[in-house]
Coordinates of C-alpha atoms in Angstrom, one line a residue:
M1 CA -19.6 -11.4 22.7
S2 CA -15.9 -12.0 23.5
V3 CA -13.2 -9.5 22.5
A4 CA -11.9 -12.0 19.9
A5 CA -15.3 -12.6 18.5
D6 CA -16.0 -8.9 18.4
R7 CA -12.8 -8.3 16.5
S8 CA -13.5 -11.1 14.1
E9 CA -16.8 -9.6 13.3
N10 CA -15.2 -6.2 12.7
L11 CA -12.8 -7.8 10.2
R12 CA -15.6 -9.5 8.4
M13 CA -17.6 -6.3 8.1
I14 CA -14.6 -4.4 6.9
R15 CA -13.8 -7.0 4.2
D16 CA -17.5 -6.9 3.1
S17 CA -17.5 -3.1 2.9
A18 CA -14.6 -3.3 0.5
G19 CA -16.9 -5.1 -2.0
A20 CA -18.5 -1.7 -2.8
V21 CA -15.2 -0.6 -4.3
V22 CA -13.7 -3.9 -5.4
P23 CA -16.3 -5.8 -7.4
P24 CA -15.1 -9.5 -7.4
G25 CA -13.2 -10.3 -10.5
D26 CA -14.0 -7.0 -12.3
L27 CA -10.9 -4.9 -13.3
R28 CA -12.6 -2.8 -16.0
R29 CA -12.5 0.3 -13.9
V30 CA -8.9 -0.2 -13.1
R31 CA -8.1 -0.6 -16.8
A32 CA -10.1 2.5 -17.7
L33 CA -8.1 4.6 -15.3
R34 CA -4.6 3.4 -16.4
S35 CA -2.0 5.7 -17.9
G36 CA -4.0 8.9 -17.5
A37 CA -4.2 11.8 -15.0
P38 CA -5.2 11.8 -12.2
G39 CA -5.5 8.0 -12.4
I40 CA -8.2 7.7 -9.8
D41 CA -11.9 8.3 -9.5
R42 CA -12.8 11.1 -7.2
D43 CA -16.3 9.7 -6.7
V44 CA -14.7 6.4 -5.4
W45 CA -12.4 8.4 -3.2
R46 CA -15.4 10.3 -1.7
E47 CA -17.1 6.9 -1.2
M48 CA -14.1 5.6 0.7
C49 CA -14.1 8.7 2.9
A50 CA -17.9 8.4 3.5
M51 CA -17.2 4.9 4.8
G52 CA -14.5 6.3 7.1
W53 CA -11.6 4.4 5.6
P54 CA -8.9 7.2 5.8
G55 CA -9.7 7.7 9.5
L56 CA -10.0 4.0 10.4
R57 CA -6.9 4.2 12.7
L58 CA -7.7 7.6 14.2
P59 CA -9.4 7.9 17.7
E60 CA -13.0 8.6 17.7
A61 CA -12.3 12.0 19.3
E62 CA -10.5 13.0 16.1
G63 CA -13.2 11.9 13.8
G64 CA -11.9 8.4 13.2
S65 CA -13.1 4.9 14.0
G66 CA -10.6 4.0 16.6
L67 CA -9.8 0.6 15.1
G68 CA -6.4 -1.2 14.9
M69 CA -3.9 -2.2 12.3
A70 CA -5.5 -5.6 12.0
E71 CA -8.6 -4.0 10.7
F72 CA -6.8 -1.6 8.4
C73 CA -4.6 -4.4 6.9
A74 CA -7.8 -6.5 6.3
L75 CA -9.3 -3.5 4.4
V76 CA -6.3 -2.8 2.2
E77 CA -5.8 -6.5 1.5
E78 CA -9.2 -6.5 -0.2
L79 CA -8.2 -3.4 -2.1
G80 CA -5.0 -5.2 -3.2
R81 CA -7.2 -8.0 -4.6
G82 CA -8.9 -5.5 -6.9
L83 CA -5.8 -3.4 -7.6
V84 CA -7.6 -0.3 -6.4
P85 CA -5.6 2.8 -7.5
E86 CA -7.0 5.3 -5.1
P87 CA -4.3 6.3 -2.6
L88 CA -6.0 5.1 0.6
I89 CA -2.7 4.1 2.3
Q90 CA -1.1 7.5 1.6
G91 CA -4.3 9.3 2.6
A92 CA -4.4 7.4 5.9
F93 CA -0.7 8.2 6.4
A94 CA -1.4 11.9 6.1
A95 CA -4.5 11.6 8.3
R96 CA -2.4 10.2 11.2
L97 CA -0.4 13.4 11.2
L98 CA -2.9 16.1 10.5
R99 CA -5.2 18.0 12.8
G100 CA -7.9 20.7 12.6
E101 CA -9.5 21.8 9.3
A102 CA -6.9 20.0 7.1
L103 CA -7.8 16.7 8.7
E104 CA -11.5 17.4 8.6
A105 CA -11.3 18.2 4.8
L106 CA -9.3 15.0 4.2
L107 CA -11.7 12.8 6.2
A108 CA -14.7 14.4 4.4
G109 CA -13.3 13.6 1.0
E110 CA -13.1 17.3 0.1
R111 CA -9.3 17.2 -0.3
I112 CA -6.7 14.6 -1.0
V113 CA -3.5 15.2 1.0
L114 CA -0.5 13.0 0.1
P115 CA 2.7 12.7 2.1
A116 CA 5.9 13.7 0.3
W117 CA 8.7 12.2 2.4
Q118 CA 11.0 10.3 0.2
E119 CA 14.3 11.6 -1.2
R120 CA 15.9 8.4 -2.4
A121 CA 14.7 5.1 -3.9
G122 CA 13.8 2.3 -1.5
A123 CA 14.1 4.4 1.6
I124 CA 12.4 3.5 4.9
A125 CA 13.0 6.7 6.9
A126 CA 11.7 10.1 6.0
G127 CA 14.0 12.4 4.2
R128 CA 14.4 15.8 5.9
D129 CA 16.6 17.8 3.5
A130 CA 13.8 20.2 2.8
A131 CA 13.9 23.5 4.7
L132 CA 10.9 25.3 6.3
R133 CA 11.5 28.9 7.2
D134 CA 9.0 31.7 8.0
G135 CA 6.1 29.8 6.5
R136 CA 7.9 28.8 3.3
V137 CA 9.4 25.6 2.2
T138 CA 12.2 24.7 -0.2
G139 CA 13.2 21.2 -1.2
R140 CA 12.6 18.2 -3.5
K141 CA 10.7 15.0 -2.8
L142 CA 10.7 11.9 -5.0
F143 CA 8.3 9.0 -5.7
V144 CA 5.0 10.5 -4.5
P145 CA 2.4 7.9 -5.5
M146 CA -0.5 9.2 -7.7
A147 CA 0.8 12.7 -7.1
S148 CA -1.3 14.4 -9.8
C149 CA -4.5 13.7 -7.8
A150 CA -3.3 15.6 -4.7
D151 CA -4.9 18.9 -3.5
A152 CA -2.0 19.3 -1.0
F153 CA 1.2 17.7 0.1
L154 CA 2.4 16.9 3.6
V155 CA 6.1 17.5 3.3
T156 CA 8.8 16.3 5.7
T157 CA 11.5 18.9 6.5
H158 CA 14.3 19.2 9.0
D159 CA 12.1 21.8 10.7
G160 CA 9.0 19.6 11.0
L161 CA 6.1 18.9 8.7
A162 CA 4.7 21.4 6.3
L163 CA 1.3 21.4 4.5
V164 CA 1.7 22.8 1.0
R165 CA -1.2 23.4 -1.5
A166 CA -0.6 21.7 -4.8
D167 CA -1.5 24.9 -6.7
A168 CA 0.6 27.2 -4.5
P169 CA 3.3 29.4 -6.1
G170 CA 6.7 27.8 -6.1
V171 CA 5.3 24.3 -6.4
S172 CA 6.1 22.2 -9.5
L173 CA 5.3 18.6 -10.1
E174 CA 7.0 16.3 -12.6
I175 CA 5.0 13.1 -13.4
A176 CA 6.5 9.8 -14.5
G177 CA 4.3 6.9 -15.5
T178 CA 4.8 3.5 -13.9
Q179 CA 4.4 -0.1 -15.1
D180 CA 1.0 -0.5 -13.6
G181 CA -0.5 2.5 -15.4
G182 CA -0.2 4.8 -12.4
H183 CA 2.5 7.3 -11.8
F184 CA 5.0 8.8 -9.3
G185 CA 5.5 12.5 -8.9
T186 CA 8.7 14.4 -8.2
L187 CA 7.7 17.4 -6.1
S188 CA 9.9 20.5 -6.3
L189 CA 9.4 23.4 -3.8
D190 CA 10.9 26.8 -4.3
D191 CA 10.1 29.1 -1.4
A192 CA 6.5 27.8 -1.5
P193 CA 4.0 29.0 1.1
A194 CA 3.3 26.4 3.7
E195 CA 1.5 25.7 6.9
A196 CA 3.6 24.2 9.7
V197 CA 2.1 21.0 11.2
A198 CA 3.2 21.5 14.8
A199 CA 1.5 18.5 16.4
A200 CA 3.5 15.9 14.4
T201 CA 6.7 14.8 16.1
E202 CA 9.4 12.8 14.5
D203 CA 8.3 9.7 16.4
A204 CA 4.7 10.2 15.1
V205 CA 6.1 10.4 11.5
D206 CA 8.1 7.2 12.1
E207 CA 5.1 5.4 13.4
A208 CA 2.9 6.6 10.5
L209 CA 5.6 5.4 8.1
D210 CA 5.7 2.0 9.7
E211 CA 1.9 1.7 9.5
A212 CA 2.0 2.7 5.8
A213 CA 4.7 0.1 5.1
L214 CA 2.7 -2.7 6.8
A215 CA -0.5 -1.6 5.0
L216 CA 1.4 -1.8 1.7
A217 CA 2.5 -5.3 2.6
A218 CA -1.1 -6.2 3.2
Y219 CA -2.1 -4.7 -0.2
L220 CA 0.6 -6.9 -1.8
L221 CA -0.7 -9.9 0.0
G222 CA -4.2 -9.3 -1.4
A223 CA -2.7 -8.9 -4.9
M224 CA -0.7 -12.1 -4.7
E225 CA -3.6 -14.1 -3.3
R226 CA -5.9 -12.9 -6.2
S227 CA -3.2 -13.6 -8.8
F228 CA -2.8 -17.1 -7.3
A229 CA -6.6 -17.7 -7.4
L230 CA -6.7 -16.7 -11.1
T231 CA -3.8 -19.1 -11.8
L232 CA -5.4 -22.0 -10.0
D233 CA -8.6 -21.4 -12.0
Y234 CA -6.6 -21.3 -15.2
L235 CA -4.8 -24.6 -14.4
C236 CA -8.1 -26.2 -13.8
T237 CA -9.7 -25.1 -17.1
R238 CA -6.8 -25.1 -19.6
R239 CA -6.5 -28.5 -21.1
Q240 CA -3.6 -30.2 -22.8
F241 CA -3.2 -33.8 -23.9
G242 CA -6.8 -34.3 -23.1
R243 CA -6.7 -33.3 -19.4
P244 CA -6.4 -30.1 -17.3
I245 CA -2.9 -28.9 -17.0
G246 CA -3.4 -28.6 -13.3
S247 CA -3.3 -32.4 -13.1
F248 CA 0.4 -32.4 -14.1
Q249 CA 2.5 -33.0 -11.1
A250 CA 5.2 -30.6 -11.9
L251 CA 2.7 -27.7 -12.1
Q252 CA 1.1 -28.9 -8.9
H253 CA 4.4 -28.7 -7.1
R254 CA 5.0 -25.1 -8.4
A255 CA 1.5 -24.1 -7.3
A256 CA 2.1 -25.6 -3.8
D257 CA 5.3 -23.6 -3.4
L258 CA 3.4 -20.4 -4.3
G259 CA 0.7 -21.3 -1.8
I260 CA 3.4 -21.6 0.9
Q261 CA 4.8 -18.2 0.1
I262 CA 1.4 -16.6 0.4
A263 CA 0.7 -18.4 3.7
L264 CA 4.0 -17.2 5.2
T265 CA 3.3 -13.7 4.1
R266 CA -0.1 -13.7 5.7
A267 CA 1.3 -15.0 8.9
S268 CA 4.0 -12.3 8.9
V269 CA 1.5 -9.5 8.1
E270 CA -1.0 -10.6 10.7
S271 CA 1.8 -11.0 13.3
A272 CA 3.1 -7.5 12.6
A273 CA -0.4 -6.0 12.8
A274 CA -0.9 -7.6 16.2
T275 CA 2.5 -6.2 17.3
L276 CA 1.6 -2.7 16.3
D277 CA -1.7 -3.0 18.0
S278 CA 0.0 -3.9 21.3
A279 CA 1.5 -1.3 23.6
G280 CA 5.2 -2.3 23.3
P281 CA 8.7 -0.9 22.8
A282 CA 9.4 0.7 19.4
A283 CA 12.2 -1.7 18.3
P284 CA 10.1 -4.9 18.2
R285 CA 7.3 -3.0 16.4
A286 CA 9.6 -1.7 13.7
A287 CA 11.3 -5.1 13.4
A288 CA 7.9 -6.8 12.9
V289 CA 7.0 -4.3 10.2
S290 CA 10.3 -4.8 8.4
R291 CA 10.0 -8.6 8.4
A292 CA 6.5 -8.4 7.0
K293 CA 7.3 -5.8 4.3
A294 CA 10.5 -7.6 3.2
R295 CA 8.6 -10.9 2.9
A296 CA 5.7 -9.3 1.1
A297 CA 7.9 -7.5 -1.4
T298 CA 9.9 -10.7 -2.2
A299 CA 6.9 -13.0 -2.3
S300 CA 4.7 -10.8 -4.4
M301 CA 7.3 -10.7 -7.1
L302 CA 7.8 -14.4 -7.0
V303 CA 4.1 -15.3 -7.0
T304 CA 3.1 -12.9 -9.7
R305 CA 6.0 -13.8 -12.0
Q306 CA 5.3 -17.5 -11.5
A307 CA 1.6 -16.8 -12.2
I308 CA 2.5 -15.3 -15.5
Q309 CA 4.6 -18.4 -16.4
L310 CA 1.9 -20.8 -15.4
H311 CA -0.5 -19.0 -17.6
G312 CA 1.8 -19.6 -20.6
A313 CA 1.9 -17.2 -23.5
I314 CA -1.5 -15.7 -22.8
G315 CA -0.2 -14.4 -19.5
Y316 CA 2.2 -12.0 -21.3
T317 CA -0.6 -10.2 -23.2
D318 CA -2.1 -7.0 -21.9
E319 CA -5.6 -8.4 -22.3
A320 CA -4.9 -11.0 -19.6
D321 CA -5.7 -9.7 -16.1
I322 CA -2.9 -11.7 -14.5
G323 CA -0.3 -9.3 -16.0
L324 CA -1.9 -6.4 -14.1
Y325 CA -0.9 -8.1 -10.8
L326 CA 2.7 -8.5 -11.8
R327 CA 2.9 -4.9 -12.9
K328 CA 1.4 -3.7 -9.6
A329 CA 3.9 -5.8 -7.6
M330 CA 6.8 -4.4 -9.7
V331 CA 5.8 -0.8 -8.8
L332 CA 4.9 -1.4 -5.1
A333 CA 7.6 -3.8 -4.0
N334 CA 10.2 -1.0 -3.3
L335 CA 7.7 1.6 -2.1
H336 CA 8.1 2.4 1.6
G337 CA 11.3 0.5 1.7
S338 CA 12.8 -2.2 -0.5
A339 CA 13.2 -5.7 0.8
A340 CA 16.9 -5.2 1.1
E341 CA 16.4 -2.0 3.2
H342 CA 13.9 -3.7 5.5
R343 CA 16.1 -6.8 5.9
A344 CA 19.0 -4.5 6.9
R345 CA 16.8 -2.7 9.4
Y346 CA 15.5 -5.9 10.8
A347 CA 19.1 -7.1 11.3
R348 CA 20.0 -3.9 13.1
L349 CA 17.0 -4.2 15.4
L350 CA 17.2 -7.9 16.0
P351 CA 19.6 -7.7 19.0
E352 CA 17.1 -5.4 20.8
T353 CA 14.1 -7.8 20.2
D354 CA 13.0 -11.2 21.2
H355 CA 12.0 -12.0 17.6
D356 CA 13.6 -15.0 15.8

């Protein structure tokens, strides 16, 4: 079997494996978990770990599968279709930086470790205002997704990374609900005991952040594709003036425009994944990620908003599944860098790349 055929088979199997967690068209589990703590199902998380998902990008020598970003993006795209709330992207981010027992516990599903790196809204780079001294950390981190489910946090500081137990003295967590029924956490650390993660360099953190940003773009791609499919189905079944409303030319034009946005996003995400999987300079890799994340953030908001409008009044009700996709896009569009931040970074990097 050729390398291309082998990789195509890997992608197919990964997408199929996601069906165990994302039953096609069934959002009852997602609805049941909304607006409560911890907002995830631990059994589902352990199932994800049993399938090796958090370690998909890790070398086999470190307990991972040794696969690339193309495979990881294919996986999280399927999770985006089903609006899966379990923090796989954040867990995989942490797994890329951990070693030893902490990594083993994460990969085994025994602990959920979430990175706490953000200090301002829409940021791309890790904030490093927190201080790590003599095994204790002090600082404040914002916008930690699904923070209440964490057993520990991987905290960025100007002295390196620190692993902090969620129940350690000096740790406090303030939870704020989000539009999609999930939550963000504000993590405050006051001389909290911590374990330094010496193996993680600043470059490694930056690479992990870019991988998480691209994975989030893939998740948004899956969400917008599913919302588009629901909309097309509605246009074909809802009748007005004796015929399906999908036969009206004006609505066909709007649907075609949304299809183009989705196709452009897919091309951008797949191109960025291929760039990250190649051994190349840092600047083109970061530029490809920024292009994909900016497009996914903008397109996901456009597609899901238009999907609501094309559904008419029913789209605005909580009972309609289509509204869940808009709410998810509203929450995730700015996570791991807003579209504006990524466009600005792409513009800074453009002179150093061969990208158009």
